[in-house]
Coordinates of C-alpha atoms in Angstrom, one line a residue:
M1 CA 93.4 -22.7 -31.5
R2 CA 92.2 -26.1 -30.5
G3 CA 91.4 -24.9 -27.0
G4 CA 89.4 -22.0 -28.5
T5 CA 87.6 -24.3 -30.9
F6 CA 86.7 -26.7 -28.0
L7 CA 85.4 -23.7 -25.9
Q8 CA 83.3 -22.4 -28.8
S9 CA 82.0 -25.9 -29.4
G10 CA 81.1 -26.4 -25.7
L11 CA 79.3 -23.1 -25.6
C12 CA 77.3 -24.1 -28.7
W13 CA 76.3 -27.4 -27.3
G14 CA 75.4 -25.7 -24.0
A15 CA 73.1 -23.3 -25.7
L16 CA 71.4 -26.0 -27.7
G17 CA 70.9 -27.9 -24.4
L18 CA 69.1 -24.9 -22.8
V19 CA 66.9 -24.5 -25.8
A20 CA 66.0 -28.2 -25.7
L21 CA 65.3 -28.0 -22.0
A22 CA 63.1 -25.0 -22.4
A23 CA 61.2 -26.7 -25.2
A24 CA 60.7 -29.8 -23.1
A25 CA 59.4 -27.7 -20.2
F26 CA 57.0 -25.5 -22.2
P27 CA 54.3 -28.1 -22.7
T28 CA 54.3 -28.8 -18.9
N29 CA 54.1 -25.0 -18.0
N30 CA 51.4 -24.5 -20.6
A31 CA 49.3 -27.4 -19.2
E32 CA 49.7 -26.0 -15.7
A33 CA 48.5 -22.6 -17.0
R34 CA 45.5 -24.2 -18.6
R35 CA 44.6 -26.1 -15.5
H36 CA 44.9 -22.9 -13.4
H37 CA 42.7 -21.0 -15.9
R38 CA 40.1 -23.8 -15.7
S39 CA 40.3 -23.7 -11.9
Q40 CA 39.6 -20.0 -11.9
A41 CA 36.7 -20.3 -14.3
A42 CA 35.2 -23.1 -12.1
S43 CA 35.6 -20.9 -9.0
A44 CA 33.9 -18.0 -10.8
E45 CA 31.1 -20.3 -11.9
S46 CA 30.5 -21.5 -8.3
Y47 CA 30.4 -18.0 -6.9
Q48 CA 26.7 -17.2 -6.7
P49 CA 26.0 -14.3 -4.3
S50 CA 22.3 -13.7 -3.4
Y51 CA 20.7 -11.4 -5.9
S52 CA 18.1 -8.7 -5.3
S53 CA 17.1 -5.5 -7.0
I54 CA 14.6 -2.7 -7.1
V55 CA 13.7 0.2 -9.3
V56 CA 11.8 3.2 -7.8
D57 CA 10.3 6.1 -9.7
A58 CA 11.6 9.0 -7.7
N59 CA 9.0 11.4 -9.2
S60 CA 5.9 9.3 -8.2
G61 CA 7.3 7.0 -5.5
A62 CA 6.1 4.0 -7.4
I63 CA 7.9 0.7 -7.3
M64 CA 8.7 -0.2 -11.0
Q65 CA 10.5 -3.4 -10.4
A66 CA 11.4 -5.5 -7.4
T67 CA 13.2 -8.9 -6.9
N68 CA 13.9 -10.0 -3.4
A69 CA 13.7 -6.3 -2.4
D70 CA 13.2 -7.1 1.3
S71 CA 15.6 -9.9 1.6
P72 CA 18.6 -9.2 3.9
R73 CA 21.9 -8.4 2.2
H74 CA 25.3 -7.1 3.3
P75 CA 25.6 -3.5 2.1
A76 CA 29.4 -3.6 1.7
S77 CA 30.6 -0.1 0.7
L78 CA 27.0 1.1 0.2
T79 CA 27.4 1.7 3.9
K80 CA 29.3 4.8 3.1
I81 CA 26.2 6.5 1.7
M82 CA 24.9 6.7 5.2
T83 CA 28.3 7.7 6.5
L84 CA 28.2 10.6 4.1
Y85 CA 24.5 11.3 5.0
L86 CA 25.5 12.0 8.6
L87 CA 28.5 14.1 7.4
F88 CA 26.4 16.2 5.1
E89 CA 24.0 16.7 8.0
R90 CA 26.8 18.2 10.2
L91 CA 27.9 20.4 7.3
E92 CA 24.3 21.6 6.8
Q93 CA 24.0 22.4 10.5
G94 CA 27.3 24.4 10.3
K95 CA 29.0 22.3 13.0
I96 CA 31.9 21.5 10.6
K97 CA 33.1 23.0 7.3
L98 CA 34.5 21.6 4.1
N99 CA 38.0 22.9 5.1
T100 CA 37.8 21.4 8.6
E101 CA 40.7 19.0 9.2
L102 CA 39.9 15.6 10.6
P103 CA 42.6 13.7 12.6
V104 CA 43.7 10.2 11.6
S105 CA 43.8 7.6 14.5
A106 CA 45.7 4.4 14.7
H107 CA 42.4 2.5 14.4
A108 CA 41.5 4.4 11.2
A109 CA 44.9 3.9 9.7
A110 CA 44.7 0.1 10.4
Q111 CA 41.6 -0.5 8.2
A112 CA 41.8 -3.0 5.4
P113 CA 41.9 -1.7 1.8
S114 CA 40.5 0.0 -0.2
K115 CA 42.2 2.9 1.6
L116 CA 44.2 6.1 1.1
G117 CA 47.0 4.8 3.3
L118 CA 47.0 7.7 5.8
K119 CA 49.2 7.6 8.8
P120 CA 48.2 8.1 12.5
G121 CA 48.6 11.7 13.5
E122 CA 48.0 13.1 9.9
T123 CA 44.8 15.0 9.1
I124 CA 42.5 15.2 6.1
S125 CA 40.1 17.9 5.1
V126 CA 36.3 17.2 5.1
E127 CA 36.0 17.9 1.4
T128 CA 39.0 15.6 0.5
A129 CA 37.4 13.0 2.8
I130 CA 34.1 13.2 0.9
R131 CA 35.9 12.8 -2.5
A132 CA 38.0 9.9 -1.2
I133 CA 34.9 8.0 0.1
V134 CA 33.0 8.7 -3.1
T135 CA 35.7 7.6 -5.6
K136 CA 38.2 5.4 -3.8
S137 CA 35.7 4.1 -1.3
A138 CA 38.4 4.6 1.3
N139 CA 37.8 2.5 4.4
D140 CA 40.3 4.4 6.5
V141 CA 38.7 7.7 5.6
A142 CA 35.2 6.4 6.5
V143 CA 36.5 5.6 10.0
I144 CA 38.1 9.0 10.3
V145 CA 34.7 10.6 9.6
A146 CA 33.0 8.2 12.1
E147 CA 35.4 9.1 14.9
A148 CA 35.3 12.8 14.2
L149 CA 31.5 12.8 14.3
G150 CA 30.7 10.1 16.8
G151 CA 33.7 9.9 19.0
D152 CA 34.3 6.3 18.1
E153 CA 33.2 4.0 15.3
P154 CA 30.7 1.8 17.3
S155 CA 28.9 5.0 18.6
F156 CA 28.8 6.4 15.1
A157 CA 27.4 3.1 13.8
R158 CA 24.6 3.3 16.3
S159 CA 23.8 6.8 15.0
M160 CA 23.7 5.4 11.5
T161 CA 21.2 2.8 12.5
A162 CA 19.1 5.4 14.3
K163 CA 19.1 7.5 11.2
A164 CA 18.1 4.6 9.1
R165 CA 15.1 4.0 11.3
A166 CA 14.1 7.7 11.1
L167 CA 14.2 7.4 7.3
G168 CA 12.0 4.3 7.3
M169 CA 14.8 1.9 6.6
V170 CA 13.4 -0.7 9.0
Q171 CA 15.6 -3.6 8.0
T172 CA 19.0 -1.9 8.1
F173 CA 21.5 -2.4 10.8
Y174 CA 25.0 -0.8 10.9
R175 CA 28.0 -2.0 12.9
N176 CA 30.8 0.0 11.2
A177 CA 31.2 3.0 9.0
S178 CA 33.0 1.4 6.1
G179 CA 31.0 -1.7 5.1
L180 CA 33.9 -4.1 5.8
P181 CA 32.6 -7.6 6.6
D182 CA 30.4 -7.9 9.7
E183 CA 27.7 -10.6 9.7
Q184 CA 25.4 -8.3 11.7
Q185 CA 25.6 -5.4 9.2
I186 CA 22.6 -5.9 6.9
T187 CA 20.2 -4.0 4.7
T188 CA 17.8 -4.6 1.8
A189 CA 17.5 -3.3 -1.7
R190 CA 14.4 -1.4 -0.7
D191 CA 16.1 0.3 2.2
Q192 CA 19.0 1.4 0.0
A193 CA 16.6 2.9 -2.5
I194 CA 15.1 4.9 0.3
L195 CA 18.5 6.2 1.3
G196 CA 19.4 6.9 -2.4
R197 CA 16.3 9.1 -2.6
A198 CA 16.6 10.7 0.8
I199 CA 20.2 11.9 0.4
Q200 CA 19.3 13.7 -2.7
D201 CA 16.1 15.2 -1.3
R202 CA 17.8 16.3 1.9
F203 CA 21.2 17.5 0.6
P204 CA 21.0 18.5 -3.1
N205 CA 24.0 20.7 -2.8
Y206 CA 26.3 18.0 -1.3
Y207 CA 24.8 15.2 -3.4
R208 CA 26.7 16.5 -6.4
Y209 CA 29.9 14.9 -5.0
F210 CA 28.6 11.5 -6.0
A211 CA 29.1 12.5 -9.6
T212 CA 32.9 12.9 -9.1
R213 CA 34.7 10.7 -11.7
T214 CA 38.3 11.4 -10.6
F215 CA 40.1 13.4 -8.0
E216 CA 43.8 14.2 -7.3
F217 CA 45.4 13.2 -4.0
R218 CA 49.1 13.7 -3.3
G219 CA 50.0 13.6 -7.0
H220 CA 47.9 10.6 -7.9
T221 CA 44.7 10.5 -9.9
I222 CA 42.0 8.4 -8.3
R223 CA 39.2 7.1 -10.4
N224 CA 35.6 6.4 -9.2
H225 CA 34.8 2.7 -8.8
N226 CA 31.4 3.5 -10.4
H227 CA 32.4 3.1 -14.1
L228 CA 28.8 3.9 -15.2
L229 CA 29.4 7.6 -14.6
G230 CA 29.7 9.1 -18.0
A231 CA 28.8 5.8 -19.7
I232 CA 25.0 6.0 -19.1
D233 CA 23.1 9.1 -20.2
G234 CA 21.7 11.0 -17.1
L235 CA 23.4 8.8 -14.5
D236 CA 24.5 11.2 -11.6
G237 CA 25.7 8.7 -8.9
I238 CA 25.7 7.2 -6.5
K239 CA 27.8 4.3 -5.0
T240 CA 29.2 0.8 -5.6
G241 CA 30.2 -1.8 -3.0
Y242 CA 31.7 -5.3 -2.8
I243 CA 32.6 -7.9 -0.2
H244 CA 32.6 -11.6 -1.0
E245 CA 29.6 -12.3 1.2
S246 CA 27.5 -9.7 -0.7
G247 CA 28.7 -9.8 -4.3
F248 CA 28.9 -6.7 -6.3
N249 CA 26.3 -4.0 -5.3
I250 CA 25.3 -0.7 -6.7
V251 CA 22.8 2.2 -6.1
T252 CA 22.3 4.4 -9.1
S253 CA 20.4 7.5 -9.8
I254 CA 19.3 8.5 -13.4
R255 CA 17.7 11.7 -14.5
R256 CA 16.6 11.9 -18.1
A257 CA 14.0 14.1 -19.8
N258 CA 12.4 15.1 -16.5
R259 CA 12.3 11.5 -15.4
H260 CA 14.1 10.3 -12.4
I261 CA 14.6 6.7 -11.2
I262 CA 16.7 5.0 -8.5
A263 CA 17.9 1.5 -9.5
V264 CA 19.6 -0.8 -6.9
V265 CA 21.3 -4.2 -7.6
F266 CA 22.8 -6.6 -5.0
G267 CA 24.6 -9.8 -5.7
G268 CA 26.4 -9.3 -9.0
R269 CA 29.0 -12.1 -9.7
S270 CA 31.3 -9.4 -11.0
A271 CA 31.4 -5.7 -11.5
E272 CA 30.7 -6.2 -15.2
A273 CA 27.7 -8.5 -14.5
R274 CA 26.3 -6.0 -12.0
D275 CA 26.7 -3.1 -14.4
A276 CA 25.1 -5.0 -17.2
R277 CA 22.1 -5.8 -15.0
V278 CA 21.6 -2.3 -13.8
R279 CA 21.9 -1.0 -17.4
S280 CA 19.0 -3.4 -18.3
L281 CA 16.9 -2.2 -15.4
I282 CA 17.4 1.4 -16.4
D283 CA 16.7 0.8 -20.1
N284 CA 13.5 -1.1 -19.2
N285 CA 12.1 1.6 -16.9
I286 CA 13.4 5.1 -17.5
N287 CA 11.1 5.8 -20.5
I288 CA 7.9 4.8 -18.7
A289 CA 8.7 6.8 -15.5
A290 CA 6.7 9.8 -14.5
I291 CA 7.8 13.2 -15.8
K292 CA 6.3 15.2 -12.9
R293 CA 7.3 15.1 -9.3
T294 CA 4.2 14.1 -7.2
A295 CA 5.9 12.1 -4.4
P296 CA 6.8 13.9 -1.2
P297 CA 10.5 14.2 -0.4
V298 CA 12.0 11.4 1.8
I299 CA 12.7 13.2 5.1
E300 CA 13.6 11.6 8.4
G301 CA 11.0 11.8 11.1
W302 CA 13.2 13.0 13.9
E303 CA 10.1 14.0 15.9
T304 CA 9.3 10.3 16.3
A305 CA 12.5 9.7 18.2
Q306 CA 11.9 12.9 20.2
A307 CA 8.4 11.7 21.2
R308 CA 9.8 8.4 22.3
K309 CA 12.5 10.2 24.3
E310 CA 9.8 12.2 26.1
I311 CA 7.9 9.0 26.9
R312 CA 11.1 7.5 28.4
E313 CA 11.7 10.7 30.4
E314 CA 8.1 10.6 31.7
D315 CA 8.5 6.9 32.7
R316 CA 11.7 7.7 34.5
T317 CA 10.5 10.7 36.4
G318 CA 6.9 9.7 36.8
S319 CA 5.6 13.1 35.7
A320 CA 4.7 14.4 32.2
Q321 CA 6.2 17.5 30.7
V322 CA 4.3 20.8 30.8
P323 CA 2.2 20.9 27.6
V324 CA 3.0 23.6 25.1
P325 CA 0.0 25.7 24.1
V326 CA -0.6 25.9 20.3
R327 CA -2.3 28.7 18.5
V328 CA -4.5 27.9 15.5
A329 CA -6.4 30.0 13.1
A330 CA -8.1 28.5 10.1
V331 CA -11.4 28.8 8.2
S332 CA -12.5 25.8 6.1
P333 CA -15.5 25.2 3.9
P334 CA -18.2 22.8 5.0
A335 CA -17.4 19.1 5.0
S336 CA -18.6 16.7 2.3
D337 CA -19.2 13.0 2.5
A338 CA -16.5 10.6 1.9
P339 CA -16.7 8.3 -1.2
L340 CA -18.3 5.0 -0.9
P341 CA -16.0 2.0 -0.3
G342 CA -14.4 1.0 -3.5
S343 CA -15.0 4.3 -5.2
T344 CA -12.2 5.7 -7.4
D345 CA -13.4 9.3 -7.0
P346 CA -10.9 11.8 -5.5
I347 CA -11.2 12.1 -1.8
K348 CA -13.2 15.0 -0.4
P349 CA -11.8 15.5 3.0
T350 CA -13.8 16.5 6.1
A351 CA -13.5 20.2 6.9
V352 CA -10.9 20.9 9.5
K353 CA -11.9 22.7 12.7
T354 CA -9.7 25.1 14.6
V355 CA -8.3 23.4 17.6
T356 CA -6.0 23.9 20.6
V357 CA -3.3 21.2 20.6
H358 CA -1.4 20.4 23.8
P359 CA 1.5 18.1 22.8
G360 CA 2.8 16.1 25.7
A361 CA 4.0 12.6 26.2
M362 CA 2.8 10.4 23.3
Q363 CA 2.0 6.8 23.1
T364 CA 3.1 4.9 20.1
A365 CA 1.8 1.6 18.7
A366 CA 3.6 -1.2 16.9
L367 CA 2.7 -1.6 13.3
S368 CA 2.8 -4.5 10.8
P369 CA 6.0 -5.2 8.8
L370 CA 6.4 -4.0 5.2
P371 CA 4.6 -6.0 2.6
S372 CA 6.0 -8.3 -0.1
D373 CA 7.9 -7.2 -3.2
S374 CA 5.1 -7.8 -5.6
R375 CA 3.0 -4.8 -4.7
Q376 CA 2.6 -1.9 -7.1
L377 CA 2.3 1.7 -6.1
S378 CA 0.4 4.4 -7.9
P379 CA 0.9 8.2 -7.9
A380 CA -1.4 10.2 -5.7
V381 CA -4.5 11.9 -6.9
G382 CA -4.7 15.5 -5.8
I383 CA -7.3 17.0 -3.4
N384 CA -8.0 20.5 -2.3
P385 CA -5.2 21.5 0.1
A386 CA -7.3 24.4 1.4
N387 CA -9.1 22.0 3.7
I388 CA -6.0 21.4 5.8
T389 CA -5.4 23.3 9.0
T390 CA -2.0 24.7 9.9
V391 CA -1.1 24.6 13.5
A392 CA 1.7 26.8 14.8
T393 CA 3.6 26.2 18.1
V394 CA 3.9 29.2 20.4
R395 CA 6.8 29.1 22.9
S396 CA 5.1 30.7 25.9
E397 CA 3.1 29.9 29.0
E398 CA -0.6 29.2 28.3
P399 CA -2.5 32.5 28.6
S400 CA -6.1 33.2 29.4
P401 CA -8.5 32.9 26.5
I402 CA -9.2 36.1 24.5
P403 CA -12.9 37.0 24.2
L404 CA -14.4 35.8 20.9
P405 CA -14.9 38.3 18.1
V406 CA -18.4 39.1 17.0
P407 CA -19.5 36.8 14.2
Q408 CA -19.9 38.5 10.8
P409 CA -22.3 37.3 8.1
A410 CA -21.0 35.5 5.1
S411 CA -20.2 37.6 2.0
N412 CA -22.7 37.4 -0.8
K413 CA -19.9 37.6 -3.4
P414 CA -19.3 34.3 -5.2
G415 CA -16.2 32.5 -3.9
V416 CA -15.7 34.7 -0.8
L417 CA -16.2 33.3 2.6
G418 CA -17.3 35.5 5.5
T419 CA -15.9 35.3 9.0
L420 CA -17.3 32.2 10.7
P421 CA -18.1 32.3 14.4
A422 CA -15.8 30.6 17.0
K423 CA -13.2 29.7 14.4
V424 CA -10.3 32.1 15.0
A425 CA -8.6 33.7 18.0
S426 CA -8.6 37.4 18.5
A427 CA -6.7 39.3 15.8
D428 CA -6.3 42.4 17.9
P429 CA -3.0 43.9 16.9
T430 CA -2.4 45.2 20.4
V431 CA -2.2 41.7 21.7
P432 CA 1.3 40.1 21.3
A433 CA 1.4 37.0 19.2
S434 CA 2.9 35.0 22.1
T435 CA -0.2 35.7 24.2
I436 CA -2.9 34.8 21.8
A437 CA -4.7 31.6 22.6
A438 CA -6.8 29.5 20.3
V439 CA -10.6 29.3 20.9
A440 CA -11.4 26.2 22.8
V441 CA -13.5 23.6 20.9
K442 CA -14.6 20.1 21.6
P443 CA -11.4 18.1 21.8
R444 CA -10.6 15.3 19.4
S445 CA -11.0 12.0 21.0
G446 CA -9.1 8.8 20.2
W447 CA -6.0 8.6 18.2
I448 CA -3.9 10.7 15.8
I449 CA -1.7 9.4 13.0
Q450 CA 1.3 11.2 11.7
V451 CA 2.4 10.7 8.1
G452 CA 5.5 12.8 8.1
A453 CA 7.3 15.9 9.3
L454 CA 8.5 18.1 6.4
P455 CA 10.5 21.3 6.1
D456 CA 7.9 23.0 4.0
E457 CA 4.2 23.5 4.7
K458 CA 3.3 22.9 1.1
E459 CA 5.1 19.6 1.2
A460 CA 3.2 18.6 4.4
R461 CA -0.1 19.4 2.8
Q462 CA 0.9 17.4 -0.2
R463 CA 1.8 14.5 2.0
L464 CA -1.7 14.7 3.6
E465 CA -3.3 14.7 0.2
T466 CA -1.3 11.7 -0.9
A467 CA -2.1 9.8 2.3
Q468 CA -5.8 10.6 2.1
N469 CA -6.0 9.4 -1.4
K470 CA -4.2 6.2 -0.6
A471 CA -6.5 5.4 2.2
K472 CA -9.7 7.1 1.3
D473 CA -12.0 4.5 2.9
L474 CA -10.1 4.8 6.2
L475 CA -9.3 8.5 6.3
G476 CA -12.4 9.9 4.5
K477 CA -13.8 11.4 7.8
A478 CA -10.5 12.0 9.6
D479 CA -9.4 15.6 10.3
P480 CA -6.2 16.5 8.3
F481 CA -4.0 19.2 9.8
T482 CA -0.4 20.5 9.7
E483 CA 1.4 21.5 12.9
R484 CA 4.4 23.9 12.8
I485 CA 7.2 22.9 15.2
E486 CA 10.6 24.3 16.0
K487 CA 13.7 22.5 17.2
G488 CA 16.6 25.0 17.6
D489 CA 16.8 26.8 14.3
K490 CA 15.0 24.1 12.4
V491 CA 11.3 24.3 11.5
L492 CA 9.2 21.4 10.4
F493 CA 5.6 20.9 9.6
R494 CA 3.9 17.7 11.0
A495 CA 1.3 16.2 8.7
R496 CA -1.4 14.6 10.8
F497 CA -4.9 13.1 10.8
A498 CA -7.0 13.3 14.0
G499 CA -10.4 12.0 15.1
L500 CA -9.6 8.3 14.7
E501 CA -10.4 5.3 16.9
K502 CA -7.4 3.1 17.7
I503 CA -8.6 0.3 15.3
Q504 CA -9.0 2.9 12.5
A505 CA -5.6 4.4 13.2
E506 CA -4.0 0.9 13.1
A507 CA -5.7 0.0 9.9
A508 CA -4.8 3.3 8.2
C509 CA -1.1 3.1 9.2
K510 CA -0.9 -0.5 7.9
H511 CA -2.5 0.5 4.7
L512 CA -0.3 3.6 4.2
K513 CA 2.9 1.7 5.0
R514 CA 2.0 -0.7 2.2
S515 CA 2.2 2.3 -0.1
D516 CA 5.6 3.4 1.4
I517 CA 4.1 6.3 3.3
P518 CA 5.5 6.5 6.8
C519 CA 2.9 6.4 9.6
M520 CA 3.0 6.7 13.3
M521 CA 0.1 6.4 15.8
L522 CA -0.2 8.8 18.7
K523 CA -2.6 8.8 21.6
N524 CA -4.5 12.1 21.5

């Protein structure tokens, strides 16, 4: 009994001792927790990534807000927008399919998180890869795509940079496909807004993947890092990103009541701070955005790279390529004078003559850099697109000229033009289209400027109208024309102005680039 009592008493005193020890230790642990919390708070306060932002009216092309929009920033996982752009391009070309299986390499599997955790030797379908990149922002999957399309990641990164240049993203450089830290991988808010617009204009069917909120992978539900999906009315994408050097970044697209804006934020101190800032930008601008689309689509100018390739080939071989004859047939009303300098009247373009174009090696000229963030853009004022010539490329050897048709008098009926002399080639149905030559006219001297190459002739004409209204003093007497070109199974329409001296062409291109209209000078 005494032994049992002594044991019970010892246990009681031992328990009381443990309680007392815990009570004594609690203030110390609580103080350490408070110090740790204060340390974290101080660290958060000292974290000040560089901020920049831009809001673009996708309907008009106008810049609605810009802060440090041309300052260099690290894109982080916004990089994957371009990775997907190139993937969508291959899908559109039919070179791969959504069910194509992509192999996992050791290099891809070794990427740092965020990742799916795939093993070397496994495969992943293209569609699953798209969803993993959009939602999980999986770095391993981005590299899998890069290696499948480019052979290796560095080669693919060079293709990404080349595509950025073709889109007019002049300050963007890619070194990897994922956005993992690399001090040489830089972009700007303005360039990311261009890409955010371009990927929608070019791939509307594939762009819908950016609206994916969750997807299932091997029994797990993966949620999109973009928590604004479903939280902001009309927000349909597109991508978030974060590395310590960049802060929290986002590109968003909002469609509401026929309005469409792109809002970009770099340098958020947290995901919540970034989201709050982009919400504010959206709320401040969506209701004053244009309700009608007047801006031309953002399409890459692959013909620019092709022209430079031809120049390099000519320099290497010492001989120019054989020019391709071009057939043109167009009738335009008489020209009218351009507005006086400073006039706000709509431009009345010079009538376009029928010409024979012989595209060969082209000379390009360097242009001034993009202007500062403070500029404001205005929607284009329409002009009569009937005054623009369409030029079609004929893939054949240059034939002998066909005799001119006999001129016919103009019709007396109001609004009806008669056949004008020396304007069109023979329309004899017995002559094959590939052997019809344009009537030779006095060649244009000087320089040509090109303001885009678009998949639709109507869009090319609209681009010419927009450009001519933006630079009416410089292009009032230039000759606008469109030129149809083919590359494989792809057809584009070049939008060009001819009849310019070099100094005029340089001034026009500089002026147009300030209005975010691409421009390239070509020696005629």
